[in-house]
PDB file of C-alpha atoms in Angstrom:
ATOM      1  CA  MET A 126      -1.197 -13.175 -24.535  1.00 55.00           C
ATOM      2  CA  ALA A 127       1.410 -10.927 -24.840  1.00 66.00           C
ATOM      3  CA  GLY A 128       4.463 -13.380 -23.779  1.00 90.00           C
ATOM      4  CA  LEU A 129       7.830 -12.801 -21.829  1.00 94.00           C
ATOM      5  CA  VAL A 130       7.467  -9.766 -19.491  1.00 92.00           C
ATOM      6  CA  LYS A 131       9.561  -8.872 -17.337  1.00 96.00           C
ATOM      7  CA  LYS A 132       9.325  -5.213 -15.727  1.00 96.00           C
ATOM      8  CA  SER A 133      10.959  -3.962 -11.970  1.00 97.00           C
ATOM      9  CA  PHE A 134      10.346  -1.953  -9.129  1.00 97.00           C
ATOM     10  CA  ASP A 135      13.904  -0.396  -9.667  1.00 97.00           C
ATOM     11  CA  ALA A 136      12.320   1.259 -12.414  1.00 98.00           C
ATOM     12  CA  PRO A 137       8.950   2.530 -12.383  1.00 98.00           C
ATOM     13  CA  GLU A 138       6.173   3.490 -15.106  1.00 97.00           C
ATOM     14  CA  GLU A 139       5.096   5.699 -12.375  1.00 96.00           C
ATOM     15  CA  VAL A 140       5.380   6.665  -8.674  1.00 97.00           C
ATOM     16  CA  ARG A 141       3.284   8.713  -6.391  1.00 96.00           C
ATOM     17  CA  PRO A 142       4.610   9.649  -3.015  1.00 96.00           C
ATOM     18  CA  PHE A 143       2.923  11.091   0.105  1.00 96.00           C
ATOM     19  CA  GLU A 144       4.246  11.995   3.307  1.00 95.00           C
ATOM     20  CA  ASN A 145       6.732   9.389   4.659  1.00 97.00           C
ATOM     21  CA  GLY A 146       6.169   6.870   1.800  1.00 97.00           C
ATOM     22  CA  GLN A 147       5.652   6.336  -2.195  1.00 98.00           C
ATOM     23  CA  ILE A 148       4.169   3.946  -4.651  1.00 97.00           C
ATOM     24  CA  GLN A 149       6.033   2.579  -7.320  1.00 98.00           C
ATOM     25  CA  LEU A 150       3.335   1.057  -9.406  1.00 98.00           C
ATOM     26  CA  VAL A 151       4.799  -1.307 -12.827  1.00 98.00           C
ATOM     27  CA  ASN A 152       1.729  -1.502 -15.648  1.00 96.00           C
ATOM     28  CA  LEU A 153       1.023  -5.294 -16.094  1.00 93.00           C
ATOM     29  CA  GLU A 154      -2.740  -6.710 -18.551  1.00 91.00           C
ATOM     30  CA  GLY A 155      -4.461  -7.474 -15.499  1.00 89.00           C
ATOM     31  CA  GLY A 156      -3.438  -3.963 -13.737  1.00 93.00           C
ATOM     32  CA  PRO A 157      -1.391  -1.903 -11.847  1.00 96.00           C
ATOM     33  CA  VAL A 158       1.079  -3.946  -9.507  1.00 98.00           C
ATOM     34  CA  GLY A 159       3.148  -1.370  -6.497  1.00 98.00           C
ATOM     35  CA  ARG A 160       5.532  -2.017  -4.118  1.00 98.00           C
ATOM     36  CA  ALA A 161       4.484   0.994  -1.449  1.00 98.00           C
ATOM     37  CA  THR A 162       6.947   2.036   0.800  1.00 98.00           C
ATOM     38  CA  PHE A 163       5.862   3.458   4.217  1.00 98.00           C
ATOM     39  CA  HIS A 164       8.388   4.975   6.663  1.00 98.00           C
ATOM     40  CA  PRO A 165       7.993   4.774  10.322  1.00 98.00           C
ATOM     41  CA  GLY A 166       5.142   7.688  11.388  1.00 98.00           C
ATOM     42  CA  TRP A 167       2.847   7.082   8.837  1.00 98.00           C
ATOM     43  CA  GLN A 168      -0.531   6.433   8.926  1.00 98.00           C
ATOM     44  CA  TRP A 169      -3.385   6.436   6.369  1.00 98.00           C
ATOM     45  CA  SER A 170      -5.768   9.014   7.791  1.00 98.00           C
ATOM     46  CA  LYS A 171      -3.225  11.569   8.071  1.00 97.00           C
ATOM     47  CA  HIS A 172      -0.806  11.060   5.058  1.00 96.00           C
ATOM     48  CA  VAL A 173      -2.864   9.476   2.558  1.00 96.00           C
ATOM     49  CA  LYS A 174      -6.472  11.198   3.559  1.00 96.00           C
ATOM     50  CA  PRO A 175      -5.925  14.581   2.272  1.00 95.00           C
ATOM     51  CA  ILE A 176      -4.975  13.163  -1.313  1.00 95.00           C
ATOM     52  CA  ALA A 177      -8.244  10.836  -1.173  1.00 94.00           C
ATOM     53  CA  GLY A 178     -10.592  12.839   0.077  1.00 94.00           C
ATOM     54  CA  THR A 179     -12.673  10.056   2.166  1.00 96.00           C
ATOM     55  CA  ASP A 180     -12.399   9.011   5.541  1.00 97.00           C
ATOM     56  CA  SER A 181     -11.304   6.173   5.824  1.00 97.00           C
ATOM     57  CA  CYS A 182      -9.155   4.135   2.813  1.00 97.00           C
ATOM     58  CA  GLN A 183     -11.481   2.948   0.665  1.00 96.00           C
ATOM     59  CA  ALA A 184      -9.182   0.823  -1.854  1.00 96.00           C
ATOM     60  CA  PRO A 185      -9.274  -3.347  -1.997  1.00 97.00           C
ATOM     61  CA  HIS A 186      -5.898  -4.231  -1.142  1.00 97.00           C
ATOM     62  CA  MET A 187      -4.230  -7.597  -1.444  1.00 97.00           C
ATOM     63  CA  GLY A 188      -0.298  -7.770  -0.676  1.00 97.00           C
ATOM     64  CA  TYR A 189       2.282  -9.425   0.661  1.00 98.00           C
ATOM     65  CA  PHE A 190       4.440  -7.604   3.563  1.00 98.00           C
ATOM     66  CA  ILE A 191       8.645  -7.605   2.974  1.00 98.00           C
ATOM     67  CA  SER A 192      10.306  -5.071   6.054  1.00 98.00           C
ATOM     68  CA  GLY A 193       8.012  -3.830   8.611  1.00 98.00           C
ATOM     69  CA  ARG A 194       5.058  -4.088  10.764  1.00 98.00           C
ATOM     70  CA  MET A 195       1.753  -2.992   9.105  1.00 98.00           C
ATOM     71  CA  LYS A 196      -1.489  -2.308  11.616  1.00 98.00           C
ATOM     72  CA  VAL A 197      -4.725  -2.590   9.761  1.00 98.00           C
ATOM     73  CA  VAL A 198      -8.084  -0.999  11.836  1.00 98.00           C
ATOM     74  CA  MET A 199     -11.433  -1.256   9.945  1.00 98.00           C
ATOM     75  CA  ASP A 200     -14.665   1.053  10.083  1.00 98.00           C
ATOM     76  CA  ASP A 201     -15.942  -1.638  12.522  1.00 98.00           C
ATOM     77  CA  GLY A 202     -13.382  -2.665  14.845  1.00 98.00           C
ATOM     78  CA  GLU A 203     -11.305  -5.875  12.896  1.00 98.00           C
ATOM     79  CA  GLU A 204      -8.132  -5.554  13.403  1.00 98.00           C
ATOM     80  CA  ALA A 205      -4.711  -6.801  12.454  1.00 98.00           C
ATOM     81  CA  GLU A 206      -0.853  -6.064  12.351  1.00 98.00           C
ATOM     82  CA  PHE A 207       1.113  -7.840   9.925  1.00 98.00           C
ATOM     83  CA  GLY A 208       5.183  -8.170   9.110  1.00 98.00           C
ATOM     84  CA  PRO A 209       7.679  -9.938   6.974  1.00 98.00           C
ATOM     85  CA  GLY A 210       5.575 -12.959   5.006  1.00 98.00           C
ATOM     86  CA  ASP A 211       2.304 -12.284   5.782  1.00 98.00           C
ATOM     87  CA  PHE A 212      -0.338 -12.185   2.820  1.00 98.00           C
ATOM     88  CA  MET A 213      -2.455  -9.539   3.316  1.00 98.00           C
ATOM     89  CA  ILE A 214      -6.223  -9.152   2.173  1.00 98.00           C
ATOM     90  CA  CYS A 215      -7.944  -6.246   2.734  1.00 98.00           C
ATOM     91  CA  PRO A 216     -10.988  -4.309   1.599  1.00 97.00           C
ATOM     92  CA  PRO A 217     -11.670  -1.219   1.490  1.00 98.00           C
ATOM     93  CA  GLY A 218     -13.203   1.118   4.816  1.00 98.00           C
ATOM     94  CA  HIS A 219      -9.830   0.979   6.269  1.00 98.00           C
ATOM     95  CA  ASP A 220      -7.072   3.242   8.373  1.00 98.00           C
ATOM     96  CA  ALA A 221      -3.414   1.530   8.740  1.00 98.00           C
ATOM     97  CA  TRP A 222      -0.203   2.936  10.627  1.00 98.00           C
ATOM     98  CA  ILE A 223       3.368   1.236  10.604  1.00 98.00           C
ATOM     99  CA  VAL A 224       4.672  -0.065  14.304  1.00 98.00           C
ATOM    100  CA  GLY A 225       7.823   0.522  15.214  1.00 98.00           C
ATOM    101  CA  ASN A 226      10.655   1.839  13.643  1.00 98.00           C
ATOM    102  CA  GLU A 227      11.234   0.433  10.911  1.00 98.00           C
ATOM    103  CA  THR A 228      10.385   0.937   7.253  1.00 98.00           C
ATOM    104  CA  CYS A 229       7.512  -1.204   5.959  1.00 98.00           C
ATOM    105  CA  VAL A 230       6.975  -2.285   2.783  1.00 98.00           C
ATOM    106  CA  ILE A 231       4.595  -4.229   0.771  1.00 98.00           C
ATOM    107  CA  ILE A 232       3.983  -5.771  -2.868  1.00 98.00           C
ATOM    108  CA  ASP A 233       0.534  -4.954  -3.370  1.00 98.00           C
ATOM    109  CA  TRP A 234      -1.811  -6.386  -6.451  1.00 96.00           C
ATOM    110  CA  GLN A 235      -4.692  -4.585  -6.288  1.00 94.00           C
ATOM    111  CA  GLY A 236      -5.959  -1.324  -5.301  1.00 88.00           C
ATOM    112  CA  VAL A 237      -2.601   0.791  -6.685  1.00 93.00           C
ATOM    113  CA  THR A 238      -4.997   1.984  -8.854  1.00 92.00           C
ATOM    114  CA  ASN A 239      -6.148   5.173  -7.805  1.00 92.00           C
ATOM    115  CA  TYR A 240      -4.081   4.880  -4.460  1.00 93.00           C
ATOM    116  CA  ALA A 241      -2.551   8.379  -3.614  1.00 93.00           C
ATOM    117  CA  LYS A 242      -3.161   9.583  -7.385  1.00 90.00           C
ATOM    118  CA  PRO A 243      -4.628  13.303  -6.938  1.00 83.00           C
ATOM    119  CA  SER A 244      -7.831  14.241  -8.166  1.00 72.00           C
TER     120      SER A 244
END
């Protein structure tokens, strides 16, 4: 065990920009944690799909919504909308987009290892 650890998204260890947003990463012993920022108009299938090269997002997500609203639609048609204070567990196989005109910020503990990472 490493003892006391302090990291900050204000000084991330990696930043991955993509059209209409970015993800900032801090690396912890258990893996990276990301702060994802999605601006109005962002949609996974338009802005990250070209980077991922898959038909839908194949990253699992476990996240907490700080601000904004996001709609997630699974490949099987299941859907939900998330906003501030919501916690989300989302398996692989989905599309997502920002609802409304507010920037969406999410802290994601799962699925950020390769998210929006050019191959």
